[in-house]
XYZ file of C-alpha atoms in Angstrom:
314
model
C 309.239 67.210 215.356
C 311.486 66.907 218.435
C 313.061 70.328 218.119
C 309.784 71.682 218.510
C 308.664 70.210 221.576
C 311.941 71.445 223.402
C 311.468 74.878 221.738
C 307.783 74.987 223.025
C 308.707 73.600 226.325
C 311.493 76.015 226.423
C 309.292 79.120 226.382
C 307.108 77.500 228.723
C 310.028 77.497 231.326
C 310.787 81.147 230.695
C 306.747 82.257 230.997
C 307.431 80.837 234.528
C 310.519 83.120 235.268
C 308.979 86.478 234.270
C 311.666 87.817 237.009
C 314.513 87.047 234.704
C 313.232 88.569 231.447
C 313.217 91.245 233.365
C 316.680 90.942 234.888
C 317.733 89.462 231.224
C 316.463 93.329 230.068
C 318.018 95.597 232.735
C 321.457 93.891 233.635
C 323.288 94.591 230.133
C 321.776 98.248 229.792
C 324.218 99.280 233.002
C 327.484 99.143 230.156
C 325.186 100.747 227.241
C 323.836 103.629 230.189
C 326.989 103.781 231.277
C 329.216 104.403 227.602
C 325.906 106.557 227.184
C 326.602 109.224 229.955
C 330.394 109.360 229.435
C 329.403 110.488 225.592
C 326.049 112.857 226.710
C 328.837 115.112 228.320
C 330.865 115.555 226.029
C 327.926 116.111 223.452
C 325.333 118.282 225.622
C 327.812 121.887 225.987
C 327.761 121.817 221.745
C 324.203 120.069 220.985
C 322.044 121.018 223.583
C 319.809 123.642 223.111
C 320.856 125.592 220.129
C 320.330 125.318 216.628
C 323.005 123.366 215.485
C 320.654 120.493 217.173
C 317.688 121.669 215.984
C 319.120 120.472 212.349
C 319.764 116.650 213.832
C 316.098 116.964 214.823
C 315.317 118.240 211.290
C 316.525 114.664 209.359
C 320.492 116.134 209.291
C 321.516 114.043 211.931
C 324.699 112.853 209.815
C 325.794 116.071 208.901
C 325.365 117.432 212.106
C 327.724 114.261 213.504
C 330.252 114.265 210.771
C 330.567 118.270 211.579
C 331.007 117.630 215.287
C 333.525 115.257 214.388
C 335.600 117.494 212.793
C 335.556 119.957 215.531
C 337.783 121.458 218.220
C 335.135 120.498 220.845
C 334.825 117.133 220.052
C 336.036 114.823 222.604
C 334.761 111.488 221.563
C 337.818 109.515 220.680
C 338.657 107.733 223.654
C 334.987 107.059 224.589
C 334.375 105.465 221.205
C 337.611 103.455 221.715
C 338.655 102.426 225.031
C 335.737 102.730 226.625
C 333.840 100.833 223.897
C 336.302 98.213 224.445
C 336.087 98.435 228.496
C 331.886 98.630 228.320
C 332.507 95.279 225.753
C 334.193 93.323 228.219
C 331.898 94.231 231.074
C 329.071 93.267 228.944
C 330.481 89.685 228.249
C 331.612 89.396 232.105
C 327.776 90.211 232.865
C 326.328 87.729 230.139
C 328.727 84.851 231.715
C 327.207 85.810 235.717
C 323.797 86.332 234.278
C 324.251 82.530 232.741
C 325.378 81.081 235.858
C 322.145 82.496 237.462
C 319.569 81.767 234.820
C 320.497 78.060 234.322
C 320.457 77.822 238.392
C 316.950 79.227 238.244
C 316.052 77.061 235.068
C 317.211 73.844 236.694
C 314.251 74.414 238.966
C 315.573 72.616 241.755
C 313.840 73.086 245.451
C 316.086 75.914 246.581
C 316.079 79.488 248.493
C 316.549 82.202 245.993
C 318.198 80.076 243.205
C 319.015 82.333 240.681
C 321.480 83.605 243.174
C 322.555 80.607 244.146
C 323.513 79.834 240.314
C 325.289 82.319 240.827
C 327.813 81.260 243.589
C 328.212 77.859 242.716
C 328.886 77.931 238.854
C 330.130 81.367 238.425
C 333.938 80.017 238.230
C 333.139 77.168 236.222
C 331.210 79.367 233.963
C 333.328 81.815 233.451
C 336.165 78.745 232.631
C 334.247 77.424 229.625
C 333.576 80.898 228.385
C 337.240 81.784 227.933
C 337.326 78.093 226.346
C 334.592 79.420 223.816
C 336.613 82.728 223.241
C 339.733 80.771 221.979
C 337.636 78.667 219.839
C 335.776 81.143 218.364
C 338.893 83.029 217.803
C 340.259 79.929 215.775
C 337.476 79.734 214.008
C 337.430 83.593 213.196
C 341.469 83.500 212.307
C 340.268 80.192 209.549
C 337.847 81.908 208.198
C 339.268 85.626 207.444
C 342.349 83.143 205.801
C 339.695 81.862 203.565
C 337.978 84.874 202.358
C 341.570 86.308 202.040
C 341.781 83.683 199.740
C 339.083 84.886 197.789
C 340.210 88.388 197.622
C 343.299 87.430 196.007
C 341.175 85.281 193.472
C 339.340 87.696 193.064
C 342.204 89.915 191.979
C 343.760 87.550 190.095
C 340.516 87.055 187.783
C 340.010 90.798 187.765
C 335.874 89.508 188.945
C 334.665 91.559 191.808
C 331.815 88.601 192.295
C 334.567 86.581 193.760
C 335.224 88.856 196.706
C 331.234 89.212 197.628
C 331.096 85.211 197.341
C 334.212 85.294 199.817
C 332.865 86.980 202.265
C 329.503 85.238 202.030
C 331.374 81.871 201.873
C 333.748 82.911 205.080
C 330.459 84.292 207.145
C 328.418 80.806 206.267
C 331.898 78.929 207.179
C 331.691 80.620 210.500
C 328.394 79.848 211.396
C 329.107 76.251 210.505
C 331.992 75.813 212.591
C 331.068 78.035 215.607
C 327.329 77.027 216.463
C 328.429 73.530 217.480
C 330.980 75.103 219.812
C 328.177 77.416 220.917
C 326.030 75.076 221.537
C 328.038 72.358 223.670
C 329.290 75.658 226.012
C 326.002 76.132 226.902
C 324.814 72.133 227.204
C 328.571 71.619 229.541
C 327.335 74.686 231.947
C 323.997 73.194 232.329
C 325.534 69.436 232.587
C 328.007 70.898 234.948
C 325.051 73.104 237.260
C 323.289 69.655 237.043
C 325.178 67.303 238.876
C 327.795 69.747 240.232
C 330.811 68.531 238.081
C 334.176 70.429 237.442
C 335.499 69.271 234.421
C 334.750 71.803 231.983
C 337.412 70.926 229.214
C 336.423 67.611 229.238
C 333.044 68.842 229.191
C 332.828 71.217 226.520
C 334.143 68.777 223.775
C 332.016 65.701 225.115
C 329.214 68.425 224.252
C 330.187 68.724 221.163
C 330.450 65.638 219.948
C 326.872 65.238 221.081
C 325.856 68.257 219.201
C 327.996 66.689 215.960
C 326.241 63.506 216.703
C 322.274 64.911 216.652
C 322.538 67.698 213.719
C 318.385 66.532 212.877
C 317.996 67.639 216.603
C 320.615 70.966 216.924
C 320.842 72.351 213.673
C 316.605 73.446 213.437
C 316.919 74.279 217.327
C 319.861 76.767 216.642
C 318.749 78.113 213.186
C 315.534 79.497 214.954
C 318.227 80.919 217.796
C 319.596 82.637 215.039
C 317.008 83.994 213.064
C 313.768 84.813 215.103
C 315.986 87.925 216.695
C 317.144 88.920 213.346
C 313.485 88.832 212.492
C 312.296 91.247 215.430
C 315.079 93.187 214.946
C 314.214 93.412 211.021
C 310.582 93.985 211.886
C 311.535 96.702 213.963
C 313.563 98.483 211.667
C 310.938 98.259 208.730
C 308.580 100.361 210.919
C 310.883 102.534 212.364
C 313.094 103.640 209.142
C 310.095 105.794 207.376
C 310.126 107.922 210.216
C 312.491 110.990 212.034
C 311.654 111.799 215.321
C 311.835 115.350 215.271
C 309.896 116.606 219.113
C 310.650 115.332 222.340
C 307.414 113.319 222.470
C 308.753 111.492 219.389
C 311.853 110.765 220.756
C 309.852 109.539 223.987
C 308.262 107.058 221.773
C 311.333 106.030 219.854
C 313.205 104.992 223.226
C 310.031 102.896 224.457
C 309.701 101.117 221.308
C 313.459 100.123 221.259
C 313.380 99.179 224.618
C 310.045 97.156 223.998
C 312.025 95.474 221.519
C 314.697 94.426 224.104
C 312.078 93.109 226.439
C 311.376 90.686 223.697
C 315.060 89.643 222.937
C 315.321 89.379 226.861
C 312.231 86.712 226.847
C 313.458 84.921 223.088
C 316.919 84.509 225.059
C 315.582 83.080 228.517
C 313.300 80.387 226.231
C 316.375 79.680 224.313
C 317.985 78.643 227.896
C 314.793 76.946 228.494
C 315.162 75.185 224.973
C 318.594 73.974 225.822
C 317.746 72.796 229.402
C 314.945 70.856 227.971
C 316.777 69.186 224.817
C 319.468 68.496 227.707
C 316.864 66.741 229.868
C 315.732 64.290 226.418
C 319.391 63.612 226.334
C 318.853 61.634 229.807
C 320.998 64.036 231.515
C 324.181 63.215 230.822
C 327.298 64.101 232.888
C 329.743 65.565 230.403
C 331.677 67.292 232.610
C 332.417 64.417 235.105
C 335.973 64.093 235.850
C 337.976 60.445 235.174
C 338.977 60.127 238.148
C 335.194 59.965 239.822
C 333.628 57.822 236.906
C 333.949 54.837 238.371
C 331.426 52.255 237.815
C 328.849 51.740 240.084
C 329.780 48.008 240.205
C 333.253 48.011 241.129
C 332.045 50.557 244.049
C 329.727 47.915 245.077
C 332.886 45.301 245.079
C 334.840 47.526 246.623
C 332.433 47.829 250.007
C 331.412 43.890 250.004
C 335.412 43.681 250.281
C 335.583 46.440 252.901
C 332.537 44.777 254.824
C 333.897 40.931 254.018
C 337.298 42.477 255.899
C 335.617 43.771 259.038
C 336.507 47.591 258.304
C-alpha cells in the first residue's frame, strides 16, 4: 500500500535527525516547566514537608487538592487561568518555529546548519498559514458545537438521554472529518512553500486541500495512524501506570522518567509524521501550491518572450 511506504520512509527520515527528537522533546517542556514553577510556589509553603502532604502521598491526593482549594492560602487562580492561557499560546508560537525548522532540516537540502535556517526563511510564512488553520478550525469548531446543540435540544424534546451522547459523538466524528483535510494541506503548503521558496500561502493552503480531497485512498490511512498510534502510547501508558500510587521519592523519580520516556516517543512519532508528509509530498512530484499568479507563467511564453528580446537586439 502507498501510505505505507511514505509512513516507513517517513520514520526513516526522522532515525536520521535524532537531533530533533530531541529538540521535538525539550522545546515545548520550557511553557509546561515554566506554568510548573509559578504553581510549585504557591504550593510548597502549605504541602511541603508536613503531613497534610504526607496524605497526597498516601492515595488522598484529591482530597488533599480539593481542601487546598478551598483554602485561604491558596493562590492558584490566576496561574490556572491566565497563565494557562499565556503558557497555551507560547506553546503554539513554539510548535509553528519548531515547524519552520524541522521541515528545513527534513528537506535535506546541502546547507550549513539547516534546521536553523528553516527557521529564518519560513518562519513568517509559517506562522501566516497557521493563523489561516486557526480560523478554519474555529469554523469548523463553531459548525460543529451548532450541531450537537442540535442534538441536545432533540434530545430534550424526546425526553432520550441517548440522543445527547450520540450528539456529541456525532459532533466530535464531524470534526475530525472536516478538520484533518485542513490539517493536512497546512502542513503539505509549508513544505511546498520551504520547497521552492514560494509566498503564497492562501493560495497555497486550499490548492492543498483540494489535493488532500482529491487522494482520500492516500490521506485518510496516513492521517488515521497520525491520530491513533499516540492515543495508543498514551493509552498504553496509562494502563500500566493507573494500578499504581507513588508514595516515596524514589517512586516519584520513576514516575517522572517514565512520563518523560513517553514524550521522547511522541517527540520521534511526530518528527516521522513530518517525514511521512515530506515523503507523500515528494510522490506528489513536488508540486508548487503556493506559487503566486503572477510568477506562473509558462515556460514557453518565457522562451518567446527572450527569442523576441534576442530577435530585437536587446
Amino acid at each position: 500500500m502507498q501510505f505505507t511506504s511514505f509512513l516507513s520512509e517517513g520514520f526513516r527520515i526522522a532515525r536520521r535527525h535524532k537531533r530533533l527528537i530531541v529538540v521535538l522533546w525539550l522545546v515545548p517542556l520550557v511553557p509546561a516547566l515554566v506554568l510548573g514553577a509559578m504553581a510549585a510556589f504557591n504550593l510548597m509553603p502549605n504541602l511541603g514537608q508536613s503531613l497534610f502532604a504526607d496524605r497526597a502521598l498516601d492515595g488522598d491526593w484529591f482530597i488533599v487538592w480539593s481542601e487546598f482549594r478551598s483554602s485561604p492560602a491558596d493562590e492558584l487562580g490566576p496561574i490556572l487561568t491566565r497563565g494557562t492561557l499565556v503558557m497555551a499560546l507560547l506553546t503554539l508560537l513554539l510548535q509553528v518555529v519548531l515547524s519552520a525548522g524541522i521541515v528545513g532540516a527534513l528537506l535535506e537540502r546541502q546547507e550549513v546548519n539547516p534546521f536553523v535556517t528553516g527557521i529564518r526563511r519560513n518562519l513568517f510564512r509559517f506562522t501566516r498559514t497557521a493563523i489561516l488553520l486557526a480560523i478554519v478550525t474555529a469554523a469548523s469548531a463553531v459548525l460543529c458545537g451548532a450541531v450537537g446543540r442540535g442534538f441536545f435540544k432533540l434530545a430534550e424534546a424526546q425526553r432520550d438521554g441517548r440522543f445527547d451522547i450520540f450528539g456529541v459523538v456525532f459532533a466530535f466524528a464531524l470534526f475530525i472529518v472536516l478538520w484533518a483535510p485542513f490539517d493536512l494541506a497546512s502542513d503539505l503548503s509549508r513544505i511546498s512553500a520551504a520547497r521552492h521558496g514560494d509566498r503564497s500561502m492562501v493560495r497555497g493552503f486550499f490548492r492543498a486541500w483540494i489535493a488532500v480531497l482529491k487522494k482520500p485512498g492516500l490521506f485518510v490511512p496516513l492521517y488515521l495512524v497520525f491520530l491513533l498510534l499516540p492515543l495508543a502510547v498514551h493509552g498504553i501508558y496509562s494502563l500500566l501506570r493507573s494500578p499504581f500510587t507513588p508514595s516515596t521519592m524514589a517512586a516519584l523519580l520513576l514516575l517522572v522518567i517514565a512520563q518523560q520516556a513517553v514524550m521522547v516517543v511522541r517527540a520521534f512519532l511526530k518528527l516521522g509524521f513530518w517525514g511521512s508528509e515530506v515523503a507523500a509530498y515528494r510522490g506528489l512530484d513536488d508540486p508548487r501550491w503556493c506559487q503566486s499568479r503572477k510568477t506562473n507563467q509558462p515556460q514557453g511564453s518565457i522562451e518567446s518572450d527572450e527569442t523576441l528580446e534576442a530577435g530585437a537586439g536587446i
